Amino acid sequence: RPRLFSGMQPTQDSLHIGNYLGALVNWVSMQEEFEAIYSVVDLHSLTVDVDPGVLRTRTRATAAQYIAAGVDPAKSAIFVQSHVAEHAELTWVLSCITGFGEAGRMTQFKDKSSKRGSEGTNVGLFTYPILMAADILLYDAARVPVGEDQRQHLELSRNLAQRFNGRYGETFVVPEPHILQATAKIQDLQEPTAKMSKTSPAGSIDLLADPKQTAKRIRSAVTDLEREIRYDEAEKPGISNLLSIYSALDGRTIAQLETDYEGKGYGDLKKDLAEVVVGVLGPIRERAMQLLDDPAELDRILADGAERVRPIASATLARVYDRVGLLAPS
Ligand code: TYM
């Protein structure tokens, strides 16, 4: 079976529905066809200031949500990035074939660093996409299921793989992104022209949130001054976003939803959508809570995942070290 890799940062107490629809749903469906490896990328999350205790809690919570959403630890390896030392080690080698300007062109870096200023921007934020390339290339992953915001990072991973192969001979599989257009970019409920993200909690729907809070957030989602329920990203970004979420969870196409809601109001749409969302997320939340009640079992799953992937990572790193001419220890 071809291999697949993906990961999420444990930078929030809960994943949001953008993470779920943009990535996690695909993780679950793809684990049948692929040998899947899913990581909680804790090293990446050190690029933001976080309390050490909180980071540990969020790392377990992120893994619990993978499983609660349907990632099966018997089929797929689930592990914590920092448990496999090769991620950091391969990052160094890849950073030595990455151009300074090339890394500087990453739009996520440009956005974040312009907000934080040069003193507030750490070097980790700059090399972040190189660590991401290492994650993927270590496992010869052919596919990487992610949301639209990771497309450019994936492109960098591909370029680095091709560059390394060109310079040192075939070493890495060149990974393909797997991005499903319909759910690749879930927007913020309060600011529907921006993507839903961890930095704007009021505009997100969280997997671990209380159902009442979820319903309230959907009810107060920003819409527009018309009354018609119609998909139109430019004129009606709020309603379009709600329709995308609805369609992804409920299975009806957007065209069908438009027909079904003809003559109805935004309030009706929001009320029904809240029910659909709570119906899907409720059981995930409950399963995640159960898993978090037994951290020892969760840690065992994560240890098992790391044990399964470590031989793959160490073989790749050895191959890379040899190719570039690092003297093997005798
Ligand atoms: P992260 O943790 O920000 O997001 C996790 C996944 O969720 C997707 N996503 C979204 N999809 C649709 N709509 C949204 N509003 C939305 N917000 C987030 C992201 O595209 C991602 O798939 N750099 C990565 C983590 C990472 C990684 C990797 C991913 C590190 N190494 C290797 C794949 C392969 C990140 O910060 O994702």
Tab-separated table of N, CA, C and O in Angstrom, residues 146-200:
chain	number	residue	atom	x	y	z
A	146	VAL	N	-4.368	17.547	3.360
A	146	VAL	CA	-4.342	18.807	4.121
A	146	VAL	C	-5.396	19.767	3.575
A	146	VAL	O	-6.001	19.523	2.528
A	147	GLY	N	-5.564	20.885	4.257
A	147	GLY	CA	-6.415	21.971	3.774
A	147	GLY	C	-5.629	22.893	2.848
A	147	GLY	O	-4.399	22.778	2.724
A	148	GLU	N	-6.363	23.796	2.220
A	148	GLU	CA	-5.776	24.695	1.228
A	148	GLU	C	-4.591	25.512	1.782
A	148	GLU	O	-3.625	25.782	1.075
A	149	ASP	N	-4.663	25.883	3.053
A	149	ASP	CA	-3.615	26.751	3.611
A	149	ASP	C	-2.237	26.074	3.642
A	149	ASP	O	-1.236	26.746	3.856
A	150	GLN	N	-2.189	24.768	3.437
A	150	GLN	CA	-0.893	24.076	3.458
A	150	GLN	C	-0.338	23.821	2.059
A	150	GLN	O	0.731	23.223	1.905
A	151	ARG	N	-1.039	24.291	1.032
A	151	ARG	CA	-0.620	23.986	-0.334
A	151	ARG	C	0.801	24.477	-0.631
A	151	ARG	O	1.629	23.758	-1.203
A	152	GLN	N	1.084	25.709	-0.230
A	152	GLN	CA	2.402	26.256	-0.548
A	152	GLN	C	3.513	25.502	0.203
A	152	GLN	O	4.596	25.273	-0.338
A	153	HIS	N	3.227	25.109	1.449
A	153	HIS	CA	4.212	24.331	2.200
A	153	HIS	C	4.475	22.981	1.517
A	153	HIS	O	5.607	22.503	1.474
A	154	LEU	N	3.414	22.401	0.991
A	154	LEU	CA	3.564	21.131	0.267
A	154	LEU	C	4.424	21.310	-0.981
A	154	LEU	O	5.230	20.447	-1.331
A	155	GLU	N	4.231	22.439	-1.630
A	155	GLU	CA	5.014	22.740	-2.826
A	155	GLU	C	6.502	22.824	-2.451
A	155	GLU	O	7.361	22.306	-3.169
A	156	LEU	N	6.794	23.425	-1.307
A	156	LEU	CA	8.185	23.484	-0.851
A	156	LEU	C	8.722	22.069	-0.583
A	156	LEU	O	9.850	21.740	-0.972
A	157	SER	N	7.914	21.237	0.047
A	157	SER	CA	8.345	19.849	0.303
A	157	SER	C	8.691	19.145	-1.004
A	157	SER	O	9.699	18.427	-1.093
A	158	ARG	N	7.858	19.357	-2.004
A	158	ARG	CA	8.108	18.736	-3.313
A	158	ARG	C	9.409	19.264	-3.923
A	158	ARG	O	10.220	18.501	-4.444
A	159	ASN	N	9.587	20.576	-3.853
A	159	ASN	CA	10.809	21.163	-4.415
A	159	ASN	C	12.055	20.635	-3.716
A	159	ASN	O	13.055	20.332	-4.368
A	160	LEU	N	11.986	20.516	-2.391
A	160	LEU	CA	13.158	20.033	-1.658
A	160	LEU	C	13.458	18.576	-2.007
A	160	LEU	O	14.616	18.191	-2.181
A	161	ALA	N	12.403	17.774	-2.133
A	161	ALA	CA	12.603	16.363	-2.489
A	161	ALA	C	13.257	16.263	-3.867
A	161	ALA	O	14.237	15.523	-4.065
A	162	GLN	N	12.733	17.047	-4.822
A	162	GLN	CA	13.279	16.995	-6.185
A	162	GLN	C	14.707	17.512	-6.228
A	162	GLN	O	15.570	16.949	-6.903
A	163	ARG	N	14.959	18.576	-5.476
A	163	ARG	CA	16.311	19.149	-5.460
A	163	ARG	C	17.314	18.152	-4.876
A	163	ARG	O	18.390	17.935	-5.419
A	164	PHE	N	16.931	17.549	-3.776
A	164	PHE	CA	17.826	16.573	-3.139
A	164	PHE	C	18.078	15.396	-4.080
A	164	PHE	O	19.222	14.971	-4.276
A	165	ASN	N	17.005	14.884	-4.681
A	165	ASN	CA	17.150	13.755	-5.611
A	165	ASN	C	18.061	14.123	-6.779
A	165	ASN	O	18.876	13.309	-7.225
A	166	GLY	N	17.898	15.348	-7.281
A	166	GLY	CA	18.713	15.798	-8.404
A	166	GLY	C	20.188	15.882	-8.020
A	166	GLY	O	21.065	15.534	-8.804
A	167	ARG	N	20.433	16.338	-6.815
A	167	ARG	CA	21.813	16.545	-6.398
A	167	ARG	C	22.496	15.258	-5.934
A	167	ARG	O	23.672	15.049	-6.184
A	168	TYR	N	21.764	14.414	-5.249
A	168	TYR	CA	22.398	13.263	-4.587
A	168	TYR	C	21.907	11.908	-5.085
A	168	TYR	O	22.302	10.873	-4.556
A	169	GLY	N	21.020	11.923	-6.073
A	169	GLY	CA	20.459	10.648	-6.550
A	169	GLY	C	19.133	10.358	-5.862
A	169	GLY	O	18.874	10.854	-4.760
A	170	GLU	N	18.304	9.522	-6.530
A	170	GLU	CA	16.950	9.220	-6.032
A	170	GLU	C	16.966	8.815	-4.563
A	170	GLU	O	17.540	7.783	-4.194
A	171	THR	N	16.346	9.617	-3.736
A	171	THR	CA	16.341	9.348	-2.302
A	171	THR	C	14.938	9.457	-1.731
A	171	THR	O	14.492	8.618	-0.942
A	172	PHE	N	14.228	10.508	-2.157
A	172	PHE	CA	12.915	10.784	-1.579
A	172	PHE	C	11.795	10.537	-2.592
A	172	PHE	O	11.959	10.793	-3.788
A	173	VAL	N	10.651	10.107	-2.084
A	173	VAL	CA	9.425	10.117	-2.865
A	173	VAL	C	8.924	11.563	-2.897
A	173	VAL	O	8.938	12.251	-1.876
A	174	VAL	N	8.514	12.034	-4.069
A	174	VAL	CA	7.991	13.403	-4.173
A	174	VAL	C	6.499	13.375	-3.815
A	174	VAL	O	5.708	12.734	-4.509
A	175	PRO	N	6.118	14.026	-2.714
A	175	PRO	CA	4.736	13.882	-2.212
A	175	PRO	C	3.713	14.719	-2.975
A	175	PRO	O	4.014	15.809	-3.449
A	176	GLU	N	2.511	14.174	-3.087
A	176	GLU	CA	1.387	14.888	-3.711
A	176	GLU	C	0.439	15.379	-2.618
A	176	GLU	O	0.034	14.597	-1.765
A	177	PRO	N	0.019	16.633	-2.691
A	177	PRO	CA	-1.013	17.063	-1.737
A	177	PRO	C	-2.351	16.431	-2.092
A	177	PRO	O	-2.600	16.131	-3.261
A	178	HIS	N	-3.172	16.184	-1.095
A	178	HIS	CA	-4.534	15.715	-1.331
A	178	HIS	C	-5.454	16.742	-0.697
A	178	HIS	O	-5.592	16.799	0.524
A	179	ILE	N	-6.051	17.594	-1.535
A	179	ILE	CA	-6.859	18.713	-1.037
A	179	ILE	C	-8.236	18.645	-1.691
A	179	ILE	O	-8.338	18.724	-2.910
A	180	LEU	N	-9.267	18.447	-0.900
A	180	LEU	CA	-10.616	18.366	-1.466
A	180	LEU	C	-11.233	19.759	-1.508
A	180	LEU	O	-11.479	20.376	-0.467
A	181	GLN	N	-11.478	20.225	-2.738
A	181	GLN	CA	-11.909	21.623	-2.913
A	181	GLN	C	-13.096	22.030	-2.030
A	181	GLN	O	-13.088	23.097	-1.426
A	182	ALA	N	-14.104	21.192	-1.939
A	182	ALA	CA	-15.343	21.599	-1.254
A	182	ALA	C	-15.117	21.995	0.206
A	182	ALA	O	-15.827	22.840	0.748
A	183	THR	N	-14.118	21.393	0.839
A	183	THR	CA	-13.913	21.644	2.272
A	183	THR	C	-12.505	22.132	2.579
A	183	THR	O	-12.085	22.156	3.733
A	184	ALA	N	-11.776	22.536	1.554
A	184	ALA	CA	-10.361	22.884	1.735
A	184	ALA	C	-10.169	24.179	2.507
A	184	ALA	O	-9.112	24.432	3.060
A	185	LYS	N	-11.223	24.999	2.527
A	185	LYS	CA	-11.076	26.283	3.215
A	185	LYS	C	-12.386	26.664	3.895
A	185	LYS	O	-13.241	27.310	3.306
A	186	ILE	N	-12.535	26.220	5.126
A	186	ILE	CA	-13.702	26.594	5.925
A	186	ILE	C	-13.410	27.980	6.517
A	186	ILE	O	-12.317	28.224	7.032
A	187	GLN	N	-14.396	28.862	6.402
A	187	GLN	CA	-14.160	30.240	6.816
A	187	GLN	C	-14.609	30.498	8.253
A	187	GLN	O	-15.393	29.745	8.837
A	188	ASP	N	-14.110	31.597	8.780
A	188	ASP	CA	-14.452	32.036	10.135
A	188	ASP	C	-15.920	32.482	10.185
A	188	ASP	O	-16.391	33.168	9.287
A	189	LEU	N	-16.631	32.092	11.240
A	189	LEU	CA	-18.059	32.437	11.301
A	189	LEU	C	-18.285	33.928	11.527
A	189	LEU	O	-19.293	34.485	11.098
A	190	GLN	N	-17.356	34.565	12.212
A	190	GLN	CA	-17.509	35.996	12.488
A	190	GLN	C	-16.938	36.859	11.375
A	190	GLN	O	-17.322	37.999	11.197
A	191	GLU	N	-15.970	36.293	10.665
A	191	GLU	CA	-15.313	37.060	9.599
A	191	GLU	C	-15.181	36.139	8.387
A	191	GLU	O	-14.114	35.590	8.108
A	192	PRO	N	-16.293	35.953	7.668
A	192	PRO	CA	-16.341	34.881	6.661
A	192	PRO	C	-15.453	35.074	5.428
A	192	PRO	O	-15.462	34.223	4.539
A	193	THR	N	-14.670	36.149	5.397
A	193	THR	CA	-13.716	36.264	4.295
A	193	THR	C	-12.336	35.775	4.716
A	193	THR	O	-11.402	35.770	3.921
A	194	ALA	N	-12.211	35.344	5.990
A	194	ALA	CA	-10.927	34.809	6.466
A	194	ALA	C	-11.117	33.358	6.867
A	194	ALA	O	-12.213	32.959	7.266
A	195	LYS	N	-10.057	32.561	6.793
A	195	LYS	CA	-10.217	31.145	7.139
A	195	LYS	C	-10.424	30.972	8.649
A	195	LYS	O	-9.901	31.759	9.444
A	196	MET	N	-11.184	29.971	8.987
A	196	MET	CA	-11.360	29.634	10.395
A	196	MET	C	-9.997	29.250	10.961
A	196	MET	O	-9.272	28.483	10.344
A	197	SER	N	-9.651	29.829	12.107
A	197	SER	CA	-8.335	29.511	12.664
A	197	SER	C	-8.383	29.568	14.175
A	197	SER	O	-9.352	30.031	14.770
A	198	LYS	N	-7.272	29.075	14.735
A	198	LYS	CA	-7.183	29.002	16.198
A	198	LYS	C	-7.132	30.379	16.818
A	198	LYS	O	-7.407	30.555	17.988
A	199	THR	N	-6.732	31.371	16.028
A	199	THR	CA	-6.507	32.682	16.623
A	199	THR	C	-7.792	33.496	16.760
A	199	THR	O	-7.775	34.569	17.321
A	200	SER	N	-8.892	32.981	16.227
A	200	SER	CA	-10.147	33.712	16.355
A	200	SER	C	-11.230	32.805	16.924
A	200	SER	O	-12.102	32.316	16.214
